[in-house]
PDB file of C-alpha atoms in Angstrom:
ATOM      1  CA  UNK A   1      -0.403  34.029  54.404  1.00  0.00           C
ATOM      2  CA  UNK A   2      -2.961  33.050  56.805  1.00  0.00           C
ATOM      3  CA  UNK A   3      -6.022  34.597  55.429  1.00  0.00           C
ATOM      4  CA  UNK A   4      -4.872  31.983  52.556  1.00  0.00           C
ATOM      5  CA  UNK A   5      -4.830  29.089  54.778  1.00  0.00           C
ATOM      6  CA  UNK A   6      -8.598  28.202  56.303  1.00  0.00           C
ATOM      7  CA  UNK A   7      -9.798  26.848  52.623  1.00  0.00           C
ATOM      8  CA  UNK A   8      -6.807  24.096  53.166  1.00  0.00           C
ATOM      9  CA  UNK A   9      -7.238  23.082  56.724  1.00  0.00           C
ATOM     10  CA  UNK A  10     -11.042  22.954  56.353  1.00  0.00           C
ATOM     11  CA  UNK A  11     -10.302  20.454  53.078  1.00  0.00           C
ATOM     12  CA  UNK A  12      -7.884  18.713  54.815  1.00  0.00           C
ATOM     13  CA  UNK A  13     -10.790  17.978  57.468  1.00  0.00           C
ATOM     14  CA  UNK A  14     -12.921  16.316  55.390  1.00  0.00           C
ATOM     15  CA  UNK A  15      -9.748  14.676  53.881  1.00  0.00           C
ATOM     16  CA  UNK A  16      -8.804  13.239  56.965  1.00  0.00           C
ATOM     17  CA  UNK A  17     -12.259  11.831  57.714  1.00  0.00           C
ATOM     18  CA  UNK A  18     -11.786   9.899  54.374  1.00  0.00           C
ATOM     19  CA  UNK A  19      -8.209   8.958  54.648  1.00  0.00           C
ATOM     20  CA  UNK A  20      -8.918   5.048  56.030  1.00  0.00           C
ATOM     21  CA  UNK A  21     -11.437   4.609  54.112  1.00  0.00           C
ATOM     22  CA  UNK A  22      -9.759   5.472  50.933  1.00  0.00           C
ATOM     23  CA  UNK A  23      -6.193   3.575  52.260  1.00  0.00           C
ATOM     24  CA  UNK A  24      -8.843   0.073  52.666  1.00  0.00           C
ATOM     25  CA  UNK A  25     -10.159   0.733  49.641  1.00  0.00           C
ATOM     26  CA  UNK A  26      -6.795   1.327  47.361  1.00  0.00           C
ATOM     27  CA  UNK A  27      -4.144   0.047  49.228  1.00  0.00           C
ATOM     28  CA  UNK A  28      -5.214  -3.458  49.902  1.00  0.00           C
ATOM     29  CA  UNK A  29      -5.998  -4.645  46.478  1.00  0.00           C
ATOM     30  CA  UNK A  30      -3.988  -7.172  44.589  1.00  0.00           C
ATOM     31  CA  UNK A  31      -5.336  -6.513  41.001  1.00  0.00           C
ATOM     32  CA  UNK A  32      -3.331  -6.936  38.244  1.00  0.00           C
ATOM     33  CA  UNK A  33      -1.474  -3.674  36.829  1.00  0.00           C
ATOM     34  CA  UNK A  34      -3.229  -4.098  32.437  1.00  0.00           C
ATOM     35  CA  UNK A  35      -0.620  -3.499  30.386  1.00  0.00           C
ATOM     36  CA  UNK A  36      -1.105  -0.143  28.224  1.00  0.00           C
ATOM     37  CA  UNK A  37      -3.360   0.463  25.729  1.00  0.00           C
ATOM     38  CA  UNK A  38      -2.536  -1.137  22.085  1.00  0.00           C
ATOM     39  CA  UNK A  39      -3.749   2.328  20.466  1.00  0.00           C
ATOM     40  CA  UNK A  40      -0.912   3.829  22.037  1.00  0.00           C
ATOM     41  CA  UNK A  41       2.175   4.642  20.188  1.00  0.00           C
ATOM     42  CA  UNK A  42       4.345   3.640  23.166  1.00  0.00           C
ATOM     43  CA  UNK A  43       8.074   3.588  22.755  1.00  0.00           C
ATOM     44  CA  UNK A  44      10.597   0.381  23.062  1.00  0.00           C
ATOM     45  CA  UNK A  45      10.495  -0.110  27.006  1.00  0.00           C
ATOM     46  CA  UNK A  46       7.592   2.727  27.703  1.00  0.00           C
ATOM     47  CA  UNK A  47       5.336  -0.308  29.169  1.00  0.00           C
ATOM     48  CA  UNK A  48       7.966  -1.663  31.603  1.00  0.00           C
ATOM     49  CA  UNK A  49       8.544   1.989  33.043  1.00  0.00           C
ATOM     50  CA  UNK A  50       5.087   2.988  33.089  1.00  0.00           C
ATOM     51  CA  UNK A  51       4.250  -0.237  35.153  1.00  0.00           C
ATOM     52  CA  UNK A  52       7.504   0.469  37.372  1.00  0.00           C
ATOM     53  CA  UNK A  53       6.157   3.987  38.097  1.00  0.00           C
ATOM     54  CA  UNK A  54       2.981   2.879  38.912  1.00  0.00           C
ATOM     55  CA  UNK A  55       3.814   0.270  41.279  1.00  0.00           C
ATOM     56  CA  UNK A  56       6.560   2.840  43.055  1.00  0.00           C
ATOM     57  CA  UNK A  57       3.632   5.606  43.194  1.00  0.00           C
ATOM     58  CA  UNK A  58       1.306   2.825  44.461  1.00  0.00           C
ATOM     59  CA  UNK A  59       3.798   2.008  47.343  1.00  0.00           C
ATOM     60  CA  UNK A  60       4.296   5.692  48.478  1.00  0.00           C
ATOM     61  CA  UNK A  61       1.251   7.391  48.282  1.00  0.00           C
ATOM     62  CA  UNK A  62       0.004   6.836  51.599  1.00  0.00           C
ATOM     63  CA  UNK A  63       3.626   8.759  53.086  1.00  0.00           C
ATOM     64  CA  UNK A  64       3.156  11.413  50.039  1.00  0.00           C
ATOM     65  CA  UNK A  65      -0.566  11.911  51.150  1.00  0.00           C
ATOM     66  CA  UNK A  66       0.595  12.395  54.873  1.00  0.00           C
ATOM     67  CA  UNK A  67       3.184  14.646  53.655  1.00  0.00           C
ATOM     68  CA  UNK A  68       0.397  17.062  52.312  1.00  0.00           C
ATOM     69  CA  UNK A  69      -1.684  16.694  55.366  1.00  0.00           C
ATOM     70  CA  UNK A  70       0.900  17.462  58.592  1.00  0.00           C
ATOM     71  CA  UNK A  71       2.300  20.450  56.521  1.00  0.00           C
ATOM     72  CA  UNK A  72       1.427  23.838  56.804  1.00  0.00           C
ATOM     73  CA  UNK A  73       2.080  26.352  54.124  1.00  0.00           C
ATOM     74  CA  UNK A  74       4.986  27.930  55.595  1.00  0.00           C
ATOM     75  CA  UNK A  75       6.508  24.690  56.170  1.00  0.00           C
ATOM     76  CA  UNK A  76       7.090  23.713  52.708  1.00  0.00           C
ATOM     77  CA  UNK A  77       9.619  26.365  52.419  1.00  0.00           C
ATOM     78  CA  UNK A  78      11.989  25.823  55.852  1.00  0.00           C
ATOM     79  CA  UNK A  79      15.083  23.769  56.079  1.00  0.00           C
ATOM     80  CA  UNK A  80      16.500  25.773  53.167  1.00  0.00           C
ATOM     81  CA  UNK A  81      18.111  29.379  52.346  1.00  0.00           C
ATOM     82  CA  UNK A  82      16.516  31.492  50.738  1.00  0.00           C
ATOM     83  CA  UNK A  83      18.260  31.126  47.745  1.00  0.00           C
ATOM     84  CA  UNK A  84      16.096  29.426  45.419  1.00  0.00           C
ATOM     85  CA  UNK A  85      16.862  25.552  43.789  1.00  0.00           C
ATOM     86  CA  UNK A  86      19.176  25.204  40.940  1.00  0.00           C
ATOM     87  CA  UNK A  87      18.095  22.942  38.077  1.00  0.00           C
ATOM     88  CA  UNK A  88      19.201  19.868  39.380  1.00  0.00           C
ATOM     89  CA  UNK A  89      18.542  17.644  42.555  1.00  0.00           C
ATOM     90  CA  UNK A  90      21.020  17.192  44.802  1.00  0.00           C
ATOM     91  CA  UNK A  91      22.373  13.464  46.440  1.00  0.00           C
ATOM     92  CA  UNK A  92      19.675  11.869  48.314  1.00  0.00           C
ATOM     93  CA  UNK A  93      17.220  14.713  48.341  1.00  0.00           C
ATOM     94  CA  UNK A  94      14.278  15.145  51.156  1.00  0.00           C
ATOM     95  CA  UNK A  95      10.742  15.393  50.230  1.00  0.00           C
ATOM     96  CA  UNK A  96      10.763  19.489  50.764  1.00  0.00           C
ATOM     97  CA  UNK A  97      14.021  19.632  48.428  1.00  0.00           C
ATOM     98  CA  UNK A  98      11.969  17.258  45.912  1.00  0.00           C
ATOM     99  CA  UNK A  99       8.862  19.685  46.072  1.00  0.00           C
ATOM    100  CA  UNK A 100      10.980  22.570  45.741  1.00  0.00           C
ATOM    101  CA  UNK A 101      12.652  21.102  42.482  1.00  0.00           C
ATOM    102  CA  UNK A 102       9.121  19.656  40.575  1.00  0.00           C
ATOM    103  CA  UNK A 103       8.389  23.399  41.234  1.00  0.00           C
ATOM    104  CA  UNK A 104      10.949  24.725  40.005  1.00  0.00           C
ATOM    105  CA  UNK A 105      11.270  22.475  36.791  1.00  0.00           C
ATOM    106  CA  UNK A 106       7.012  23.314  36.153  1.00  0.00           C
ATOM    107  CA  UNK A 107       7.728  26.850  36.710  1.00  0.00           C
ATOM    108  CA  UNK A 108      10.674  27.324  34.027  1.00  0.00           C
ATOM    109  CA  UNK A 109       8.393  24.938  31.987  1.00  0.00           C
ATOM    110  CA  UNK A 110       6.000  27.636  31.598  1.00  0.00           C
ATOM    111  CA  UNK A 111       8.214  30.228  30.971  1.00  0.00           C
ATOM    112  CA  UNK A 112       9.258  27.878  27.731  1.00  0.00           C
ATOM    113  CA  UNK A 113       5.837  27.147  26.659  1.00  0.00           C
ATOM    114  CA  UNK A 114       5.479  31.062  26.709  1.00  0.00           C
ATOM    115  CA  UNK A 115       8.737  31.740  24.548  1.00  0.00           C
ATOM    116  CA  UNK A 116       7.665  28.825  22.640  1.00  0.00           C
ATOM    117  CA  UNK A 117       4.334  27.911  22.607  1.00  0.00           C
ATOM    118  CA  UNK A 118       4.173  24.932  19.710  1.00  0.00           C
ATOM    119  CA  UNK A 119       6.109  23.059  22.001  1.00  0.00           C
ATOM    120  CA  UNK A 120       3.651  23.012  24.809  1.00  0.00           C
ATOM    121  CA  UNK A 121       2.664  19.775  25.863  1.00  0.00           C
ATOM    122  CA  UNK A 122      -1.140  20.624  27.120  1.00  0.00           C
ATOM    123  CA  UNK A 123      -3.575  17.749  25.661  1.00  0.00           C
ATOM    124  CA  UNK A 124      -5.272  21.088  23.261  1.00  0.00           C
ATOM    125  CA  UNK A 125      -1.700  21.403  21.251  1.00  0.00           C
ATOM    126  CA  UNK A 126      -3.129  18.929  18.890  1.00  0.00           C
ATOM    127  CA  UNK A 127      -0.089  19.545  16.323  1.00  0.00           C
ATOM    128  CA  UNK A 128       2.085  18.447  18.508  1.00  0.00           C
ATOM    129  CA  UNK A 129       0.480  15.214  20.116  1.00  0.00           C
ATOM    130  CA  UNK A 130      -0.502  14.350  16.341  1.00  0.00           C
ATOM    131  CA  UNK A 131       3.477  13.479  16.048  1.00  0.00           C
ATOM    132  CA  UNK A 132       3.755   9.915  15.481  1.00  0.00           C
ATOM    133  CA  UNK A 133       7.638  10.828  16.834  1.00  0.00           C
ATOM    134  CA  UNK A 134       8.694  11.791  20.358  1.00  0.00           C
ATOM    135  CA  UNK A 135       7.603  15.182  20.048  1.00  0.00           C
ATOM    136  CA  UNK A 136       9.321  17.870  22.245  1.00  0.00           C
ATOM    137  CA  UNK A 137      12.211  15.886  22.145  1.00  0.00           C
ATOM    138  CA  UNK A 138      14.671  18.786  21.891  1.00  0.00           C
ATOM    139  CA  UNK A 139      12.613  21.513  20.258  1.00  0.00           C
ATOM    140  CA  UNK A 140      13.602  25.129  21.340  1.00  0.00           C
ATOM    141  CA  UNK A 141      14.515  23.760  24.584  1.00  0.00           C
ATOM    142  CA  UNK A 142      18.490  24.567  23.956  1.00  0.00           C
ATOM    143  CA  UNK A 143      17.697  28.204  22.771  1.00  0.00           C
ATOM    144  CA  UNK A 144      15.500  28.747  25.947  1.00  0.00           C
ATOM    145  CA  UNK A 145      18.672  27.900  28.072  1.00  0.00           C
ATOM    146  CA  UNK A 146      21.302  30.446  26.138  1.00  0.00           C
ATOM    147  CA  UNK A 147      17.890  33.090  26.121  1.00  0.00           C
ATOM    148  CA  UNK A 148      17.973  33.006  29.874  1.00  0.00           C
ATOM    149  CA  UNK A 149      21.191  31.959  30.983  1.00  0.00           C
ATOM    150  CA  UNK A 150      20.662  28.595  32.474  1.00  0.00           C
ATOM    151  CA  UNK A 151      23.004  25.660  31.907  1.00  0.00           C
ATOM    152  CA  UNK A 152      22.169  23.378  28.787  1.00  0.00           C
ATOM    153  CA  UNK A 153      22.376  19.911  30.071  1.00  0.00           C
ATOM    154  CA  UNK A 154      20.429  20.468  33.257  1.00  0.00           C
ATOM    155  CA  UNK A 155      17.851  22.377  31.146  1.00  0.00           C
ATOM    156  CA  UNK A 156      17.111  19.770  28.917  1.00  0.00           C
ATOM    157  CA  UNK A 157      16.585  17.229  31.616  1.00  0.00           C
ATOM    158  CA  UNK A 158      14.160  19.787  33.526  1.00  0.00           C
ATOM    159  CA  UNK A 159      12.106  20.973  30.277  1.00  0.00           C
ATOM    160  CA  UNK A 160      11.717  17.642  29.499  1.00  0.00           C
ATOM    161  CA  UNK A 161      10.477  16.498  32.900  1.00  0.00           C
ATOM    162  CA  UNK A 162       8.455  19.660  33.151  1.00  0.00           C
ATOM    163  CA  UNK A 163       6.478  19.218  29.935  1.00  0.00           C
ATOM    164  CA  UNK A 164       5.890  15.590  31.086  1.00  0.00           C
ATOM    165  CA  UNK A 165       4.613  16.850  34.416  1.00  0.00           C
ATOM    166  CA  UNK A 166       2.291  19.603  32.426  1.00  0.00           C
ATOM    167  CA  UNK A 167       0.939  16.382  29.569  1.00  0.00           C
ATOM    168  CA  UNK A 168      -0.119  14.853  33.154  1.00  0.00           C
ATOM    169  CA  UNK A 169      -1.760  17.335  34.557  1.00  0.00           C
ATOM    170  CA  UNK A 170      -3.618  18.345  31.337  1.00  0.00           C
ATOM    171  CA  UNK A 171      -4.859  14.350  30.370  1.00  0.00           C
ATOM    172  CA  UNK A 172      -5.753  14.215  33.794  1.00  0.00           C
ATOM    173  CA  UNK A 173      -7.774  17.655  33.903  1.00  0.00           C
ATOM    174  CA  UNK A 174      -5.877  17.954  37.543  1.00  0.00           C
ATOM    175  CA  UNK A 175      -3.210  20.621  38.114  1.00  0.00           C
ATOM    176  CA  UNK A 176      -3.256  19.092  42.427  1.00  0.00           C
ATOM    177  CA  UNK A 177      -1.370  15.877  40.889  1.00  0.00           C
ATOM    178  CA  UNK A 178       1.850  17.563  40.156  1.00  0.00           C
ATOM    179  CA  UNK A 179       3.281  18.007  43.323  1.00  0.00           C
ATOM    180  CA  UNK A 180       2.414  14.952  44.479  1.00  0.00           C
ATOM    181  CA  UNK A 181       4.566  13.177  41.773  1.00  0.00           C
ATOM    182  CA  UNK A 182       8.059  14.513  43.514  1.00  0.00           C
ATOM    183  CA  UNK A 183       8.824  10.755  44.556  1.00  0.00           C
ATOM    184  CA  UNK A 184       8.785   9.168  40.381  1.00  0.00           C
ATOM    185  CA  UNK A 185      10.017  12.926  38.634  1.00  0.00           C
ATOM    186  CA  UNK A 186      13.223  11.078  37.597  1.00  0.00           C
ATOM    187  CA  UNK A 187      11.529   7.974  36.516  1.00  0.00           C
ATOM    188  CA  UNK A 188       9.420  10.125  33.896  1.00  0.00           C
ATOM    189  CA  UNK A 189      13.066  10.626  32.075  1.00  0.00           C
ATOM    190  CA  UNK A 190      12.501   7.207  30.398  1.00  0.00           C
ATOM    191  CA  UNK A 191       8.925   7.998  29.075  1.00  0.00           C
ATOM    192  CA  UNK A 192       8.125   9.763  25.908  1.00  0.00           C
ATOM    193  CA  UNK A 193       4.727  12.047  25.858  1.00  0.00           C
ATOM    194  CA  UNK A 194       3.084   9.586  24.467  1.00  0.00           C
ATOM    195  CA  UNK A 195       3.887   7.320  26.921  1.00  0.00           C
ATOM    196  CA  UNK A 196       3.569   9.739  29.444  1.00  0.00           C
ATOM    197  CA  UNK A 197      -0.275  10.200  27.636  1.00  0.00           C
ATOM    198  CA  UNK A 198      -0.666   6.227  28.624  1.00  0.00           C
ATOM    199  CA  UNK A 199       0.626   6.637  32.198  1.00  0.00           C
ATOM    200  CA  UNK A 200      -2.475   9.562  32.609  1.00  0.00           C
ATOM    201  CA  UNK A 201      -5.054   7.184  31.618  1.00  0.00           C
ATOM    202  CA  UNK A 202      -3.747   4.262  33.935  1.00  0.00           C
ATOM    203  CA  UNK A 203      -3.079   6.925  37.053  1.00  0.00           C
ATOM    204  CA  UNK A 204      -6.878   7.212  37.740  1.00  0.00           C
ATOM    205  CA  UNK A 205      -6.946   3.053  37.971  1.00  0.00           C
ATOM    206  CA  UNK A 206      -4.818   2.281  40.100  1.00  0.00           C
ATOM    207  CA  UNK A 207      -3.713   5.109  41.964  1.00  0.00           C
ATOM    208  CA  UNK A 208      -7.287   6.587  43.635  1.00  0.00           C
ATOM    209  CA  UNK A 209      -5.519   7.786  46.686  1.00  0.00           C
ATOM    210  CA  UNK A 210      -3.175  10.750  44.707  1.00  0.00           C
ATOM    211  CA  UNK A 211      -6.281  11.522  42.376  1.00  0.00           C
ATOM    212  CA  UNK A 212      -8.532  12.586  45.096  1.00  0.00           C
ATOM    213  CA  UNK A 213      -5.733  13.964  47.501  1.00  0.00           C
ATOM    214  CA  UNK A 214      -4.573  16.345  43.493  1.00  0.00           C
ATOM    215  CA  UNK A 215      -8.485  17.573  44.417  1.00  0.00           C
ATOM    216  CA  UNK A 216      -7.789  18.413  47.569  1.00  0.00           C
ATOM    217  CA  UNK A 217      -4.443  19.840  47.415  1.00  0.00           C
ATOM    218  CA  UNK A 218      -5.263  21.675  44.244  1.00  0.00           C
ATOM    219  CA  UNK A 219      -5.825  25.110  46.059  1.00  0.00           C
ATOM    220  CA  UNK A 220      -2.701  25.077  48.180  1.00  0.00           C
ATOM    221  CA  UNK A 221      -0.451  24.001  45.255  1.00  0.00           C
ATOM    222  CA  UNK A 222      -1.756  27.627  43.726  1.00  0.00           C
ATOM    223  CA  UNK A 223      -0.983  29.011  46.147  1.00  0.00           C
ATOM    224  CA  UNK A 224       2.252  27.649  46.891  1.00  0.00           C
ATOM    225  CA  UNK A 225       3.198  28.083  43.325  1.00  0.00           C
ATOM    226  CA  UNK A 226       2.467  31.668  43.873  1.00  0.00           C
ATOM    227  CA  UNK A 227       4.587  32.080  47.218  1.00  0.00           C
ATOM    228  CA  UNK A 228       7.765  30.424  45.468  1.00  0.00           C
ATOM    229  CA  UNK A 229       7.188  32.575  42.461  1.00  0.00           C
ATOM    230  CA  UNK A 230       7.819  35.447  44.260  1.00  0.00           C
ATOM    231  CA  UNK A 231      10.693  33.891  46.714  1.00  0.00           C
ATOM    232  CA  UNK A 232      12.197  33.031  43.438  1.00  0.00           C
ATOM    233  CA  UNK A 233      12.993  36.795  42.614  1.00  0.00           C
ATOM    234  CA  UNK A 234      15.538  36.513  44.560  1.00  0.00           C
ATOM    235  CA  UNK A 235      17.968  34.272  42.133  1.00  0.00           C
ATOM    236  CA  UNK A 236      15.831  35.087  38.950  1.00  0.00           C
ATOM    237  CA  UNK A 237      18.714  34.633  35.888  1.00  0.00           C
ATOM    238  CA  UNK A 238      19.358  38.276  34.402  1.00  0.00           C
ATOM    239  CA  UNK A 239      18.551  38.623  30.726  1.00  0.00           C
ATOM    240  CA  UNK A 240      22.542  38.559  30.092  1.00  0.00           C
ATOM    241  CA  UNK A 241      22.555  35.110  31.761  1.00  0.00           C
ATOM    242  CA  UNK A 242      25.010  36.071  34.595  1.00  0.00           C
ATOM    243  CA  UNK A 243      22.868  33.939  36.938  1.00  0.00           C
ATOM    244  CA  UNK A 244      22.397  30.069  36.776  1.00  0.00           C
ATOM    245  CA  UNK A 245      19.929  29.498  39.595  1.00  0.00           C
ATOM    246  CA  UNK A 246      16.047  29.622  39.506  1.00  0.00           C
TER     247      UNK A 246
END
């Protein structure tokens, strides 16, 4: 683990040198959030929630950015068993039991792009981001969860969040931003991909601060993607579907 660790502490260096600079610069403005793009099929309400999600991520990413910068590797994973998360968040959740679930939920969203790969929500599926619709809606999500055991409710609310997390990342070209979007994972319920396609485009205006720390976090996110892959054996559901946890 700590061979793994000098290419983060040396970025978070020249992060830290940066951090005021990048806080004056973002923090204290008082521009106007632009309403979305007219070209955008955006659904009934999509504008409202985008704007709400940007002015919530605007308000916590200085604490999110410290969050990535006082941790070590290691310390993403204490305060809990070794159990891995379920599918769902529990009351009141911490940051580490947020991280842990956005991992979780982009994890098992790979695993269904993989069964099912039309319904992957990467900016190069072009058939399915030509849908005028909501596509991925529901999909093959319910046959993933009887495939692999895991309850149906909870798995549509974490494949749908997941593939919403993955459109990000993709329209963004920045896998670092997805664990830094723990705080607004439940807000993204509200948005279709298309919004979600609209929120990508407005992320880089007014939210600086998490694009540049997604740069700089991008190599420890691999790595700690990695790490809970293989913590995650522990609970991984059976093929008969005894197991519920992931």
């Amino acid at each position: 683990m700590e061979d793994h660790e000098a290419p983060w502490h040396h970025c978070i260096g020249k992060w830290g040198s940066n951090l005021s600079y990048w806080f004056e610069m973002t923090t204290n403005t008082t521009d106007h959030i632009p309403g979305p793009s007219p070209r955008a099929p955006l659904s009934h309400g999509g504008e409202t929630q985008i704007t709400l999600i940007i002015a919530r991520l605007r308000q916590e990413q200085e604490p999110i950015v410290r969050f990535w910068q006082g941790r070590r590797l290691e310390d993403l994973f204490s305060g809990n068993s070794a159990a891995p998360r379920p599918l769902t968040l529990g009351r009141r959740p911490g940051k580490i039991a947020r991280l842990h679930y956005i991992t979780n939920i982009y994890l098992k969203t790979l695993q269904f792009f993989q069964d099912y790969p039309s319904f992957d929500t990467r900016k190069e599926n072009t058939a399915l981001w030509e849908n005028p619709a909501n596509p991925g809606k529901k999909g093959r999500k319910g046959d993933f969860a009887a495939k692999h055991g895991y309850p149906l409710a909870d798995t549509l609310v974490a494949l749908g969040r997941g593939g919403k997390l993955k459109a990000l990342e993709s329209h963004l070209d920045e896998p670092g931003i997805v664990p830094l979007l723990f705080g607004v994972v439940q807000m993204l319920d509200r948005l279709t991909l298309h919004d979600t396609k609209e929120l990508a485009r407005l992320l880089p205006i007014h939210c600086p601060i998490l694009l540049a720390t997604g740069c700089l976090v991008r190599k420890k996110w691999t790595l700690y993607l990695e790490c809970y892959s293989q913590w995650a054996l522990v609970e991984t559901p059976s093929s008969q579907g005894h197991n519920t946890q992931i």
